[in-house]
Short mmCIF file of C-alpha atoms in Angstrom, two decimals:
data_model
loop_
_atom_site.label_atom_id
_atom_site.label_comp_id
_atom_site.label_asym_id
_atom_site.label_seq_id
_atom_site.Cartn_x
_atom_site.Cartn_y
_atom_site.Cartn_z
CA UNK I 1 -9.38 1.73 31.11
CA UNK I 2 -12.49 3.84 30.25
CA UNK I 3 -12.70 5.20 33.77
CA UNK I 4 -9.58 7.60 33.17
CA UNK I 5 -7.86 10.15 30.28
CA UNK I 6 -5.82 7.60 28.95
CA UNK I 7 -1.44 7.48 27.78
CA UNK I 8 -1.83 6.89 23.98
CA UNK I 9 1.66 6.42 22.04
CA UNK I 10 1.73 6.64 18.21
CA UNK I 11 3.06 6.58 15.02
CA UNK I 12 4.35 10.28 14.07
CA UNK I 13 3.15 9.13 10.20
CA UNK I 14 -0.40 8.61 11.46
CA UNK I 15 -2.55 12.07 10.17
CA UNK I 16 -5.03 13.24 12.54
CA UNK I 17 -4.03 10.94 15.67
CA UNK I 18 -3.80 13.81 17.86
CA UNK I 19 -7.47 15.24 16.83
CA UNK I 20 -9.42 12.45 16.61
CA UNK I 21 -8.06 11.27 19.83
CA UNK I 22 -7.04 13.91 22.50
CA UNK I 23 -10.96 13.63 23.40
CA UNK I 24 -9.83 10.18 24.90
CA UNK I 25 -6.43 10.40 25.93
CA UNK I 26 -3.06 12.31 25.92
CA UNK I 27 -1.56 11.70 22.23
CA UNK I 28 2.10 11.14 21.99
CA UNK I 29 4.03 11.29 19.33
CA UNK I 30 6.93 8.78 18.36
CA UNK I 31 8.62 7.54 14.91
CA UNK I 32 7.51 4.11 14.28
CA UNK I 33 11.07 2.70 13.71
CA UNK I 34 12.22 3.99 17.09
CA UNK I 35 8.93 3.36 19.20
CA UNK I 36 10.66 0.87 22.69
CA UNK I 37 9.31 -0.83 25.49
CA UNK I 38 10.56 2.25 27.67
CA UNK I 39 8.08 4.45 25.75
CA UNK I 40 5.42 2.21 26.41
CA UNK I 41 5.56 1.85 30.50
CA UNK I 42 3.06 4.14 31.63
CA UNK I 43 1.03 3.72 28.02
CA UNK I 44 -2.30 2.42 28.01
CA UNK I 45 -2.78 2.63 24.08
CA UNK I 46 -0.55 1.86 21.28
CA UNK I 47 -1.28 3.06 17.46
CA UNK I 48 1.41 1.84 14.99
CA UNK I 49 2.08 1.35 10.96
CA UNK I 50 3.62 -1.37 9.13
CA UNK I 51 7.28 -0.68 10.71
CA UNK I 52 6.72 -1.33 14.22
CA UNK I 53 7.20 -5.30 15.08
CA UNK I 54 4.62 -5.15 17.74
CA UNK I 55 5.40 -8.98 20.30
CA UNK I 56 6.46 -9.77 23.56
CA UNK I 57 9.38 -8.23 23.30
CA UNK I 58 7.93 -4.93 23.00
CA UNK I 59 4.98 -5.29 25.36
CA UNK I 60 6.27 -7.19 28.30
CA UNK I 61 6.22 -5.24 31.42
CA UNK I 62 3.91 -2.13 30.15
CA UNK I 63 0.62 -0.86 30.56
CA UNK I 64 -0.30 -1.04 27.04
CA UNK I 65 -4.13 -2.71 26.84
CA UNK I 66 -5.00 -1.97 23.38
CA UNK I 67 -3.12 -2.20 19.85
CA UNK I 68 -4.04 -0.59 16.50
CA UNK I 69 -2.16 -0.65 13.84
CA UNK I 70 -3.40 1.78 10.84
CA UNK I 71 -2.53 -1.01 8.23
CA UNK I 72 -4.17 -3.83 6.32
CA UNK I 73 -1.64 -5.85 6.89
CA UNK I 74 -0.77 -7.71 10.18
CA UNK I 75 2.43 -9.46 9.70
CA UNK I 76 4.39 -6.84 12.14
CA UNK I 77 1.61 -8.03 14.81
CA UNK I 78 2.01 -10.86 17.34
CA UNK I 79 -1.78 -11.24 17.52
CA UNK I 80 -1.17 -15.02 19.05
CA UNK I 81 0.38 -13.00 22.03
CA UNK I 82 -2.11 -10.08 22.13
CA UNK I 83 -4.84 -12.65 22.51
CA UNK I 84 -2.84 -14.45 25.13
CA UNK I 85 -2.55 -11.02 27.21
CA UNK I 86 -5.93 -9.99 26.98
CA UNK I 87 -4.51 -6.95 24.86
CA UNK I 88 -7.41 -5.19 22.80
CA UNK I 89 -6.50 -5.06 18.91
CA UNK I 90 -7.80 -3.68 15.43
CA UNK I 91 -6.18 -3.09 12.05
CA UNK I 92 -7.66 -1.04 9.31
CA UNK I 93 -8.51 -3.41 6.50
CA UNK I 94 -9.45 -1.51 3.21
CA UNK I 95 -8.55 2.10 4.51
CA UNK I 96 -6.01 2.81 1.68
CA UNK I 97 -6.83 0.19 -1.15
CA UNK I 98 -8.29 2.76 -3.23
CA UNK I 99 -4.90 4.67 -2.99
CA UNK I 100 -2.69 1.21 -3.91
CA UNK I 101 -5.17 0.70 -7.04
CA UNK I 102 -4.67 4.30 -8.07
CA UNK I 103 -1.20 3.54 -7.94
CA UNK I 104 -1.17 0.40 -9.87
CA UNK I 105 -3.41 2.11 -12.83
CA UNK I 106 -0.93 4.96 -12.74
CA UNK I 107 1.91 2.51 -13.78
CA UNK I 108 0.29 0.80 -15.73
CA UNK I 109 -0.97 3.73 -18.00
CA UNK I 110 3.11 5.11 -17.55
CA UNK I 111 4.29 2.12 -18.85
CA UNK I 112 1.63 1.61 -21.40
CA UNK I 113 2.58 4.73 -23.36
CA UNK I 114 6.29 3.96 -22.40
CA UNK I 115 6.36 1.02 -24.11
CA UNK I 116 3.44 1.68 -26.68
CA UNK I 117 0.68 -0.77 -26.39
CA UNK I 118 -2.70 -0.79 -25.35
CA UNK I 119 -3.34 -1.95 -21.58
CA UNK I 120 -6.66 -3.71 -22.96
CA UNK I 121 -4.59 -6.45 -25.43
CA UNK I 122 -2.96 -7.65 -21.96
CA UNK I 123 -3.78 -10.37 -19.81
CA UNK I 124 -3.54 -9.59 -16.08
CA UNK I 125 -3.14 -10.95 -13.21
CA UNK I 126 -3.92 -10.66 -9.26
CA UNK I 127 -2.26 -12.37 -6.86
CA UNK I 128 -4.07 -12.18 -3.49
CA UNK I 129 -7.80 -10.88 -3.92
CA UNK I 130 -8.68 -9.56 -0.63
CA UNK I 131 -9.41 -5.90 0.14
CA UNK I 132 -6.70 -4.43 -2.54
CA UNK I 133 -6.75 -7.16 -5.31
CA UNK I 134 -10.77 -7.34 -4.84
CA UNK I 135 -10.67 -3.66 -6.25
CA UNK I 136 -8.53 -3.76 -8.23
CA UNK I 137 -10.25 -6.81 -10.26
CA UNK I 138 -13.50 -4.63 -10.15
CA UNK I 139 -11.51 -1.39 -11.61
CA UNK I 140 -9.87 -3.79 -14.20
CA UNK I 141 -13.32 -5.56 -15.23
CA UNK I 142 -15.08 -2.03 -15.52
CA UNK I 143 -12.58 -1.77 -18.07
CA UNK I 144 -12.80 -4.44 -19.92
CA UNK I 145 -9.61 -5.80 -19.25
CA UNK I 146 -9.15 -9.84 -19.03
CA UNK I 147 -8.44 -10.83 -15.84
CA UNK I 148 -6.99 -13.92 -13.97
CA UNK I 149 -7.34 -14.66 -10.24
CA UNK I 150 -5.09 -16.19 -7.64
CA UNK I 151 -6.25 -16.86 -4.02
CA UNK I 152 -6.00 -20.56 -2.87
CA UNK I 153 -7.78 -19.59 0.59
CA UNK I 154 -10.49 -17.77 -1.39
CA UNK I 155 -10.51 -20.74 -4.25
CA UNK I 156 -11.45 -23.52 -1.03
CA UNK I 157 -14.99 -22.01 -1.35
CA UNK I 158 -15.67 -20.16 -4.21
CA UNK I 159 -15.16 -20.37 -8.25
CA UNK I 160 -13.26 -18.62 -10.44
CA UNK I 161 -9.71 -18.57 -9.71
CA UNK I 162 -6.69 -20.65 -11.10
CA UNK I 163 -3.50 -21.67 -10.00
CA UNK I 164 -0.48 -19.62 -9.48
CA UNK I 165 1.25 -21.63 -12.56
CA UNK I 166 -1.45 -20.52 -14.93
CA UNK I 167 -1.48 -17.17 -14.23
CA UNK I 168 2.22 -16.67 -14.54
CA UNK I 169 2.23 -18.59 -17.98
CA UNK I 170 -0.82 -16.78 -18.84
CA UNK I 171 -0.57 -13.19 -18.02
CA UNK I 172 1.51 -10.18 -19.17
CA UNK I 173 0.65 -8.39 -16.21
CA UNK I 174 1.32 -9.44 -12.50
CA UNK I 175 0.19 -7.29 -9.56
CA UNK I 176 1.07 -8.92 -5.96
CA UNK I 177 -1.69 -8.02 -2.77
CA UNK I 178 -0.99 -10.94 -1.07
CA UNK I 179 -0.41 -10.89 3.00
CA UNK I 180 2.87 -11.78 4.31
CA UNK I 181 2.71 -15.24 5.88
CA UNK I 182 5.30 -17.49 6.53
CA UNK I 183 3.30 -20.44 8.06
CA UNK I 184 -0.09 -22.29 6.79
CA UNK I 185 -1.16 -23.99 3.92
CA UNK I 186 -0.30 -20.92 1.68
CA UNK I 187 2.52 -19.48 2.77
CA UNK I 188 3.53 -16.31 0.75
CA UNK I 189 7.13 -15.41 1.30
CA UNK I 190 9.28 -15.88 -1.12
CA UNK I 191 5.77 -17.01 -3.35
CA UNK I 192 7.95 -15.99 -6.21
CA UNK I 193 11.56 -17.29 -6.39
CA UNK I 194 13.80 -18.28 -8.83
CA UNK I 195 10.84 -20.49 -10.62
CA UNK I 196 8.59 -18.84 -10.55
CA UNK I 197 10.35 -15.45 -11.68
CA UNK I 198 12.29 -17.34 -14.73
CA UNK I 199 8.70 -18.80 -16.18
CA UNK I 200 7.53 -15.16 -16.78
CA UNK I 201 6.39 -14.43 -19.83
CA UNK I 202 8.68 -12.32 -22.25
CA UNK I 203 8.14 -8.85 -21.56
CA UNK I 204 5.73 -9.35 -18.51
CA UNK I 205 5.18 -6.50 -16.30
CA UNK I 206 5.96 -7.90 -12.70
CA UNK I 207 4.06 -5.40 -9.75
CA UNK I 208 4.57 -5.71 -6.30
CA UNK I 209 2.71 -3.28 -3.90
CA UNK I 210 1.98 -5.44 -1.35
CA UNK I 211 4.85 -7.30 0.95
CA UNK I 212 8.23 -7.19 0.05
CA UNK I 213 9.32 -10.21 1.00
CA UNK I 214 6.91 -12.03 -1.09
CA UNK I 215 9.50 -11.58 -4.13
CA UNK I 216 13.04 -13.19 -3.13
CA UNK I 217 14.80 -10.11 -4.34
CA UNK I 218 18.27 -11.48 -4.40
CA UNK I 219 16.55 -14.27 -7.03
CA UNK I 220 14.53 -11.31 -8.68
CA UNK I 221 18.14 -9.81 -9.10
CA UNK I 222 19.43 -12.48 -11.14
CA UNK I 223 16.85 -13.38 -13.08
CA UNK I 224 16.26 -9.33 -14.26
CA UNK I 225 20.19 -9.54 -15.26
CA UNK I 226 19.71 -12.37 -17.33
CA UNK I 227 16.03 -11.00 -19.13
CA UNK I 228 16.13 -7.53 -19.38
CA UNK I 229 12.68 -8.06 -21.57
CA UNK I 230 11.16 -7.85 -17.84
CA UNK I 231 9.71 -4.68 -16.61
CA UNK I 232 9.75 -4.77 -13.05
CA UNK I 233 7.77 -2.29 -10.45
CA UNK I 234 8.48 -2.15 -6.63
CA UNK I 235 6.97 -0.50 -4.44
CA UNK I 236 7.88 -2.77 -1.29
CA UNK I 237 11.27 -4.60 -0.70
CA UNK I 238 12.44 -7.59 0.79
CA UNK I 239 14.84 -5.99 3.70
CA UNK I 240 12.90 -2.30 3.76
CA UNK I 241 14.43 0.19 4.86
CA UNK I 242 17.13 -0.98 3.25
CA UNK I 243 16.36 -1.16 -0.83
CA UNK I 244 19.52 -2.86 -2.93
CA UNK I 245 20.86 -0.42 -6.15
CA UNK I 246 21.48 -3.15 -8.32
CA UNK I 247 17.95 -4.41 -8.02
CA UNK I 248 16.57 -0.71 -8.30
CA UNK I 249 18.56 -0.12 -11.60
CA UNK I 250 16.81 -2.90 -12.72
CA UNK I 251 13.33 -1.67 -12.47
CA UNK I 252 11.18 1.08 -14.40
CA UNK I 253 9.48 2.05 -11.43
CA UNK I 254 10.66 1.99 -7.62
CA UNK I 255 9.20 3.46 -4.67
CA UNK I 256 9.33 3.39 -0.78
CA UNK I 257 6.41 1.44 0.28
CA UNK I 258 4.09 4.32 -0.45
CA UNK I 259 1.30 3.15 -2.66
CA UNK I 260 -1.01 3.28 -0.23
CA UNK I 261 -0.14 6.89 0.96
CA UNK I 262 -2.89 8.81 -0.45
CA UNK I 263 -4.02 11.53 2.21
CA UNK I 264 -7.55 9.92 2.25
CA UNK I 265 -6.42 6.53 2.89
CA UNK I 266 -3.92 7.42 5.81
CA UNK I 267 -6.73 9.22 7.40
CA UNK I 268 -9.15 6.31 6.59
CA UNK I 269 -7.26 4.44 8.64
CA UNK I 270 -6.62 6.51 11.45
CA UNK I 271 -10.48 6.82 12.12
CA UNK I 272 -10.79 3.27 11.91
CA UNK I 273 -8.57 2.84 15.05
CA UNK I 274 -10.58 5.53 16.15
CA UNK I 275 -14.00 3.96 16.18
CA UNK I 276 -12.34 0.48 17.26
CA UNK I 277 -10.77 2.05 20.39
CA UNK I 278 -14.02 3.56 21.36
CA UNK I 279 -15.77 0.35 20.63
CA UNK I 280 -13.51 -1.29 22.97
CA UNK I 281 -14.01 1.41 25.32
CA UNK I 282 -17.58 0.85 25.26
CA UNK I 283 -18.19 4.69 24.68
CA UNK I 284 -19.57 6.62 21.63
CA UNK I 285 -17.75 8.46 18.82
CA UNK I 286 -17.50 12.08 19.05
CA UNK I 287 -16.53 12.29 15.31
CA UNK I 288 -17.15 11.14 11.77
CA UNK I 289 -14.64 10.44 9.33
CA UNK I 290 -16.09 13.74 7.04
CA UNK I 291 -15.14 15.98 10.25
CA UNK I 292 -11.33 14.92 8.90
CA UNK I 293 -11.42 14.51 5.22
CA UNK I 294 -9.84 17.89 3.25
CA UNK I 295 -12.50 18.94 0.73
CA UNK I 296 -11.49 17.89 -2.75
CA UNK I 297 -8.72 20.77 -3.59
CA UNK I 298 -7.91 20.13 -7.73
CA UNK I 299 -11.61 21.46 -8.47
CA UNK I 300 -12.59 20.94 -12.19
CA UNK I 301 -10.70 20.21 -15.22
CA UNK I 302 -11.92 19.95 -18.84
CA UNK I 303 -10.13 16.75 -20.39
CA UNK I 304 -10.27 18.93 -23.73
CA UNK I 305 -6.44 17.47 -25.49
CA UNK I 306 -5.50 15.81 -22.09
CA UNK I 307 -5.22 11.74 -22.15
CA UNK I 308 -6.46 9.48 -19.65
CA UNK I 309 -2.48 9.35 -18.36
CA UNK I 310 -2.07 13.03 -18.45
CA UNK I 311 -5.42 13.45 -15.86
CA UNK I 312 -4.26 10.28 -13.49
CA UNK I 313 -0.59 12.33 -13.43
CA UNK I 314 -2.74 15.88 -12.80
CA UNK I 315 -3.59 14.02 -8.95
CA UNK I 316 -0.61 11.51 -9.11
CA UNK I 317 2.61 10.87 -10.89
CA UNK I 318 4.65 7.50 -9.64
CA UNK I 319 7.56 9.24 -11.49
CA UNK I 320 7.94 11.61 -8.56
CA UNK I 321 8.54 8.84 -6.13
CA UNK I 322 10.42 7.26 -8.39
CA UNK I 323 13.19 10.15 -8.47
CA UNK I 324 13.16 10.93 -5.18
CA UNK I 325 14.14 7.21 -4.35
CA UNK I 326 17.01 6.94 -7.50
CA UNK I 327 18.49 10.15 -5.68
CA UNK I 328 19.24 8.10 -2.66
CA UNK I 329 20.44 5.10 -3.96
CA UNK I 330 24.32 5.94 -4.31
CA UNK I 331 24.08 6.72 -0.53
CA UNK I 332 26.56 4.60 1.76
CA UNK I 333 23.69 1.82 3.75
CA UNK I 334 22.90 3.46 6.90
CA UNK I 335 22.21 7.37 5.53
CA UNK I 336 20.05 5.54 2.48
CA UNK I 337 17.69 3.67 4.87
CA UNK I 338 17.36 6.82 6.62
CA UNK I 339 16.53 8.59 3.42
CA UNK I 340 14.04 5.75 2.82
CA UNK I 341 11.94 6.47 6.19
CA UNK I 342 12.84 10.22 5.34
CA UNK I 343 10.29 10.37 2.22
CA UNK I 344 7.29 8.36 4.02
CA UNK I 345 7.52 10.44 6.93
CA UNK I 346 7.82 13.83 4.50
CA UNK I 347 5.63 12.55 2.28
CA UNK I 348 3.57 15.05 0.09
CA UNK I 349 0.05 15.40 -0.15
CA UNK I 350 -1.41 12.63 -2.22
CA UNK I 351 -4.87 12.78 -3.04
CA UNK I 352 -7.11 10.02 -4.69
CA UNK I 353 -8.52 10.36 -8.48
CA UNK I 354 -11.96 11.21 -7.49
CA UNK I 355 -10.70 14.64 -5.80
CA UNK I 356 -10.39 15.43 -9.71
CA UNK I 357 -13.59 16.61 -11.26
CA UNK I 358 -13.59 15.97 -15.15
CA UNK I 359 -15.53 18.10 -17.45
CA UNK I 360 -16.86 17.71 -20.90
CA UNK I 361 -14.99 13.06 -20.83
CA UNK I 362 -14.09 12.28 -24.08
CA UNK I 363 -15.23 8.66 -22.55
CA UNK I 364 -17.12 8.97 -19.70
CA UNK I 365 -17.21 5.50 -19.28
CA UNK I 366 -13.60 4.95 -19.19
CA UNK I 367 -12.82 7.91 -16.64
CA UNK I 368 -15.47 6.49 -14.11
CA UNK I 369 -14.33 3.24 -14.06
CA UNK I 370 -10.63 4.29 -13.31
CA UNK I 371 -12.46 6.13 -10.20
CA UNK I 372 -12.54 9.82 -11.81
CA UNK I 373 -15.86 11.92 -10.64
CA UNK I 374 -17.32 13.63 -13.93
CA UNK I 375 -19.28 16.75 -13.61
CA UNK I 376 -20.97 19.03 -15.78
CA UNK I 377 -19.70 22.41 -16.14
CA UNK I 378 -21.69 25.64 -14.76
#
């Protein structure tokens, strides 16, 4: 493969495919939902998202000898089958946890001062403590918050986690980073169902940014109609692109599968395909990830009378996604699921907190540890 300019297919959502890589191949351009095994025939390279189910199916009878998927997750990835064909493969582990923390601490500030009470009187809780949920816990413990873990794979060989009972009767705040795995010793689908879901405790914030179907929704549905004390966040969903009304009316905050769409995270993880490819390849990189990164484009800010949710909303307000998915939600099935792809693939420029420079921190401390850079002015 590295003896010729090489057929490379990809996402149309992937930022800076087409620079990073026309030094390799000829870049094409494709929507993730649509991408077929026609497309692929005469492809030697194929860079996806979360919405492509990448198998057999889709590979038999091309030329494709490398996968990349721009993702953490690998659930839409038959890697059993890759493996089997000889088929070179890489994710992107970690390129936009930063972004899905900065979206967790956004709703949780929102619904902090929406609801009046002070984030650091709550107990919280991560479920899956890999590359999002490990950042999250060290954002959360810079900030003094009490935290409780949940990760039976990660509890086999290390300390310091509990059960998934404890947490749920123990915490007021529940934030879901788990994989999506249907098989194993731990399978997560459907981790929380109807029991799990009715032992919540009153008034516990329930946050899922990681797979939808890790929540049965249709049991989430019914037990939200019968305690309205819960406060429910969701980011992903159980048959995406599809998201049900009546669950959505339920929730304070919805969005479509975006919490990792900060502009810095989606090219993070473009570059990481990047340098695997090349690695692959056996050939060296012709760029760094700084020849793609924007410079940081909110310059300075003095907090002076802003608060700590006033600066997150100055780089990112969840509220915006929030509307932009209730306006689509009285659309007949098919036009709302195209609505639904419509704002990830049209989705604005997101940066992450630390593009914000703070001046003069009324707590320095504070600001830092939700990932703001602090400067000095002049």
């Amino acid at each position: 493969m590295q003896n010729k300019k090489l057929n490379i297919l990809a996402d149309e959502n992937m930022p800076m495919v087409t620079e990073m890589f026309s030094s390799i191949g000829n870049v094409v351009r494709r929507s993730g939902r649509e991408i077929s095994q026609q497309d692929l025939v005469d492809q030697d390279v194929l860079l996806v998202r979360s919405i492509t189910q990448v198998d057999a199916a889709l590979l038999q009878a091309t030329s494709v000898q490398f996968v990349g998927t721009a993702t953490i997750g690998t659930d839409h990835i038959d890697q059993e089958y890759l493996a089997e064909q000889s088929i070179g493969f890489s994710n992107a582990p970690g390129c936009n946890a930063e972004a899905v923390v900065e979206y967790v601490l956004s709703v949780i500030f929102l619904l902090a001062e929406r609801y009046g009470f002070d984030p650091k009187t709550r107990n919280f809780g991560i479920v899956g403590v890999g590359n999002v949920g490990g950042r999250l816990q060290k954002r959360l413990d810079k900030l003094g918050y009490n935290i409780l873990l949940n990760d039976p794979i990660r509890a086999e060989q290390e300390p310091g986690f509990v059960d998934l009972d404890q947490l749920i009767q123990e915490c007021d705040v529940i934030c879901l980073h788990t994989p999506l795995t249907g098989q194993g010793p731990y399978p997560t689908r459907h981790l929380f169902s109807a029991k799990q879901l009715n032992a919540l405790k009153p008034n516990c914030i329930l946050l899922n940014a990681g797979r939808g179907p890790v929540i049965d929704n249709q049991a989430l549905l019914k037990v939200s109609e019968k305690r309205p004390d819960l406060k429910l966040v969701l980011d992903v969903w159980e048959h995406e692109p599809w998201v049900d009304p009546k669950l959505a009316e339920r929730c304070d905050i919805i969005s479509p599968h975006i919490a990792g769409y900060s502009l810095d995270g989606k090219i993070r993880g473009t570059f990481m395909l990047y340098k695997a490819l090349c690695q692959h390849l056996g050939i060296v990189c012709q760029h760094t990830l700084s020849d793609f990164l924007p410079s940081a484009d909110l310059s300075e800010l003095e907090q002076g009378d802003h608060s700590v949710l006033e600066l997150m909303q100055r780089v990112y307000d969840p509220q915006q996604d929030d509307l932009l998915l209730r306006n689509t939600l009285t659309l007949p099935e098919p036009e709302q699921k195209a609505a639904f792809d419509h704002l990830r693939k049209q989705y604005r420029i997101r940066r992450e907190f630390a593009s914000l420079n703070v001046l003069q921190a009324k707590d320095p401390q504070q600001l830092e540890a939700i990932g703001f850079q602090l400067a000095e002015p002049g």
